[in-house]
Coordinates of C-alpha atoms in Angstrom, one line a residue:
Chain F
E1 CA 6.2 -18.8 3.8
V2 CA 6.4 -15.1 4.0
Q3 CA 4.0 -13.9 6.7
L4 CA 3.3 -10.5 8.4
V5 CA 1.0 -10.2 11.3
E6 CA -0.2 -6.8 12.6
S7 CA -1.6 -6.4 16.1
G8 CA -2.3 -3.7 18.7
G9 CA -5.4 -2.2 17.4
G10 CA -8.4 -1.3 19.2
L11 CA -10.5 1.7 20.5
V12 CA -8.7 4.8 21.7
Q13 CA -9.9 8.3 22.5
P14 CA -8.9 11.2 20.5
G15 CA -5.4 12.8 21.6
R16 CA -4.4 9.2 23.2
S17 CA -1.6 7.1 21.8
L18 CA -1.5 3.5 20.4
R19 CA 1.4 1.4 19.2
L20 CA 0.9 -1.3 16.5
S21 CA 3.4 -4.0 15.7
C22 CA 4.1 -6.0 12.5
T23 CA 5.5 -9.3 13.4
T24 CA 7.1 -11.0 10.3
S25 CA 8.5 -14.5 9.3
G26 CA 9.6 -16.3 6.3
F27 CA 12.2 -13.9 5.1
T28 CA 15.4 -11.8 6.2
F29 CA 13.8 -9.2 7.9
G30 CA 16.9 -7.0 8.1
D31 CA 17.2 -6.9 4.3
Y32 CA 13.9 -5.3 3.6
A33 CA 12.4 -1.7 4.1
M34 CA 9.0 -1.8 5.8
S35 CA 5.8 0.3 5.1
W36 CA 2.4 1.0 6.9
F37 CA -0.7 1.7 5.0
R38 CA -4.1 2.5 6.2
Q39 CA -7.8 2.3 4.7
A40 CA -10.6 4.3 6.4
P41 CA -13.9 2.7 6.4
G42 CA -15.2 2.5 2.8
K43 CA -12.3 5.0 1.5
G44 CA -9.2 3.9 -0.6
L45 CA -5.6 3.1 0.6
E46 CA -3.4 5.8 2.1
W47 CA 0.3 5.5 2.6
V48 CA 1.4 6.1 6.0
G49 CA 5.1 5.8 5.9
F50 CA 8.1 3.5 5.7
I51 CA 11.5 2.9 7.2
R52 CA 14.5 2.0 5.5
T53 CA 16.8 -0.8 6.2
K54 CA 19.7 -0.4 8.6
A55 CA 22.2 -0.3 5.7
Y56 CA 20.5 2.8 4.3
G57 CA 20.3 4.6 7.9
G58 CA 17.0 2.8 9.2
T59 CA 15.7 6.5 8.0
T60 CA 12.0 7.1 7.7
E61 CA 9.7 8.8 5.3
Y62 CA 5.9 10.0 6.3
A63 CA 2.8 11.3 4.7
A64 CA 2.1 14.7 5.4
S65 CA -1.1 13.7 7.2
V66 CA 0.8 12.0 10.0
K67 CA 4.2 13.4 10.1
G68 CA 5.0 14.7 13.5
R69 CA 2.5 12.5 15.2
F70 CA 3.2 9.0 13.8
T71 CA 6.8 7.2 14.1
I72 CA 7.9 4.1 12.5
S73 CA 10.6 1.9 14.1
R74 CA 12.1 -1.5 13.5
D75 CA 13.6 -4.1 15.7
D76 CA 15.7 -6.4 13.3
S77 CA 16.5 -8.9 16.2
K78 CA 12.6 -9.7 16.5
S79 CA 11.8 -9.1 13.0
I80 CA 9.2 -6.6 14.0
A81 CA 8.2 -3.3 12.6
Y82 CA 6.3 -0.8 14.7
L83 CA 4.1 2.2 14.2
Q84 CA 3.6 4.6 17.2
M85 CA 0.6 6.6 16.9
N86 CA 0.5 9.8 19.1
S87 CA -2.1 12.6 19.2
L88 CA -4.8 10.3 17.7
K89 CA -7.5 12.1 15.7
T90 CA -10.8 10.6 14.9
E91 CA -9.8 10.6 11.2
D92 CA -7.1 8.4 12.0
T93 CA -9.7 5.9 12.2
A94 CA -8.9 2.9 9.6
V95 CA -7.6 -0.6 9.0
Y96 CA -3.7 -0.2 9.2
Y97 CA -1.6 -2.8 7.1
C98 CA 2.0 -3.2 7.1
S99 CA 3.9 -4.4 4.2
R100 CA 7.4 -5.6 3.1
L101 CA 8.8 -2.8 0.7
L102 CA 10.8 -3.5 -2.1
I103 CA 12.7 -0.1 -2.1
V104 CA 14.6 -0.5 -5.5
V105 CA 11.0 -0.3 -7.1
V106 CA 9.3 1.3 -4.1
T107 CA 6.6 -1.5 -4.3
A108 CA 4.7 -3.3 -1.3
D109 CA 4.8 -6.8 -2.3
I110 CA 3.8 -8.6 0.5
W111 CA 0.9 -7.4 3.0
G112 CA -0.4 -8.3 6.3
Q113 CA -4.1 -8.6 6.9
G114 CA -4.8 -5.4 8.7
T115 CA -5.6 -4.3 12.2
M116 CA -8.5 -1.9 13.0
V117 CA -8.0 1.2 14.9
T118 CA -11.1 3.3 15.9
V119 CA -10.5 6.8 17.3
S120 CA -13.6 7.9 19.3
S121 CA -14.7 9.3 22.5
Chain V
Q1 CA 0.9 15.5 -2.6
S2 CA -2.5 15.0 -4.6
A3 CA -3.9 11.8 -5.2
L4 CA -3.4 10.1 -8.6
T5 CA -6.6 10.1 -10.7
Q6 CA -8.2 7.0 -11.5
P7 CA -11.8 6.4 -12.8
A8 CA -14.4 5.5 -10.0
S9 CA -15.6 2.5 -11.9
V10 CA -15.0 0.3 -15.0
S11 CA -16.9 -2.8 -16.2
G12 CA -16.7 -5.2 -18.8
S13 CA -18.1 -9.0 -19.8
P14 CA -16.4 -12.1 -19.3
G15 CA -13.7 -12.7 -21.9
Q16 CA -13.3 -8.9 -22.7
S17 CA -10.5 -6.7 -22.0
I18 CA -10.6 -3.4 -19.8
T19 CA -8.1 -0.8 -19.0
I20 CA -7.9 1.2 -15.9
S21 CA -6.0 4.6 -16.1
C22 CA -3.8 6.4 -13.5
T23 CA -2.9 10.1 -14.1
G24 CA -0.5 12.0 -12.2
T25 CA 2.1 14.5 -12.6
S26 CA 5.7 14.9 -13.7
S27 CA 6.6 14.8 -10.0
D28 CA 5.3 11.2 -9.6
V29 CA 4.0 8.7 -12.4
G30 CA 5.7 10.9 -15.2
G31 CA 9.0 11.1 -13.3
Y32 CA 9.7 7.6 -12.2
S33 CA 9.2 4.2 -13.4
Y34 CA 7.7 3.2 -10.0
V35 CA 4.3 2.6 -10.4
S36 CA 2.8 -0.3 -9.0
W37 CA -1.1 -1.7 -9.2
Y38 CA -2.7 -3.6 -6.3
Q39 CA -6.0 -5.6 -6.5
Q40 CA -8.2 -5.7 -3.4
H41 CA -11.4 -7.9 -2.7
P42 CA -13.8 -6.8 -0.2
G43 CA -12.5 -7.2 3.5
K44 CA -9.1 -8.5 2.2
A45 CA -5.7 -7.1 2.1
P46 CA -4.4 -5.5 -1.2
K47 CA -2.4 -7.7 -3.3
L48 CA 0.4 -6.6 -5.7
M49 CA -0.7 -7.2 -9.3
I50 CA 2.3 -5.0 -11.2
S51 CA 5.3 -3.4 -10.1
D52 CA 7.7 -0.8 -11.6
V53 CA 5.3 0.0 -14.4
S54 CA 4.8 -3.3 -16.0
N55 CA 6.5 -6.0 -14.0
R56 CA 4.3 -8.8 -13.2
P57 CA 5.1 -10.9 -9.8
S58 CA 5.6 -14.4 -9.8
G59 CA 2.0 -16.0 -9.5
V60 CA 0.0 -12.9 -11.1
S61 CA -1.8 -14.2 -14.4
N62 CA -0.6 -12.9 -17.7
R63 CA -3.9 -11.7 -18.3
F64 CA -2.8 -8.5 -16.3
S65 CA -0.4 -6.0 -17.9
G66 CA 1.1 -2.5 -17.1
S67 CA 2.1 0.3 -19.2
K68 CA 2.8 4.0 -18.9
S69 CA 2.9 7.1 -21.2
G70 CA 3.8 10.4 -20.0
N71 CA 1.9 11.1 -16.7
T72 CA -0.7 8.2 -17.2
A73 CA -0.1 4.9 -16.1
S74 CA -2.4 2.0 -17.3
L75 CA -3.5 -1.4 -16.0
T76 CA -5.0 -3.8 -18.7
I77 CA -6.9 -7.0 -17.8
S78 CA -7.6 -9.3 -20.7
G79 CA -9.9 -12.3 -20.9
L80 CA -11.9 -10.7 -17.9
Q81 CA -12.9 -13.5 -15.4
A82 CA -15.6 -13.1 -12.3
E83 CA -12.6 -13.5 -10.0
D84 CA -11.2 -10.3 -11.2
E85 CA -14.2 -8.3 -10.0
A86 CA -12.4 -6.1 -7.1
D87 CA -11.0 -2.7 -6.5
Y88 CA -7.7 -1.7 -8.1
Y89 CA -5.4 1.1 -6.9
C90 CA -2.4 2.5 -8.6
S91 CA 0.5 4.1 -6.5
S92 CA 3.5 5.9 -7.3
Y93 CA 6.7 7.1 -5.8
T94 CA 7.0 10.9 -5.8
S95 CA 9.9 13.6 -5.8
S96 CA 9.3 14.1 -2.3
S97 CA 10.2 10.6 -1.4
T98 CA 6.9 9.7 -0.5
L99 CA 4.2 7.3 -2.0
V100 CA 0.8 8.4 -3.5
F101 CA -2.1 6.4 -4.4
G102 CA -4.9 6.8 -6.7
G103 CA -8.5 6.9 -5.6
G104 CA -9.3 3.3 -6.5
T105 CA -11.3 1.9 -9.4
K106 CA -14.1 -0.7 -8.9
L107 CA -14.1 -3.3 -11.5
T108 CA -17.5 -4.7 -12.4
V109 CA -17.5 -8.2 -14.4
L110 CA -21.0 -8.0 -16.0

């Protein structure tokens, strides 16, 4: 069974950093791009960014709202994707989801259950 | 990149059909066949319902179908059932190599 489990969320002060992990199982992690999304309380879904496979250079793309502050990385040996969030702002408060991304059709086919990040003083 | 435009809400009675629209531009919806639709029940993670405009993943009911004309994509749900009541989001790949979502549509089954 394909599973994605996010962890690392919590309460953090504005300006601080936090790293989220997305631990996966049930598929060949290195064959898939991975993406992060978020959803602020009571709001809609927002794409955060994605990372391609090593075969495609492991390059990344980000939403304008997080570019320069957030970094996505991957450890294929552990089947884990990461979201490093720096210079956090109150508007980054959201549930963060990771997903497996079918890069050919740019579709998130499997999602984790999400982890809550609250940025507040 | 501006969000795609969806109606805030739609409703229908059990057994009826409804259609949710998703309007973008030639830089996203109109320029690529990479439109997806997601269903989200309250407190749950999103679930993929339609990929690349009209493809239904294994396990998704054939009551769900997708289409696209110009800069507007559509999700149609036929034979409405109570469990279809949820929020629905469209997304599209863009010319900037990014993804963009619609604001979401709340479906109410009367």
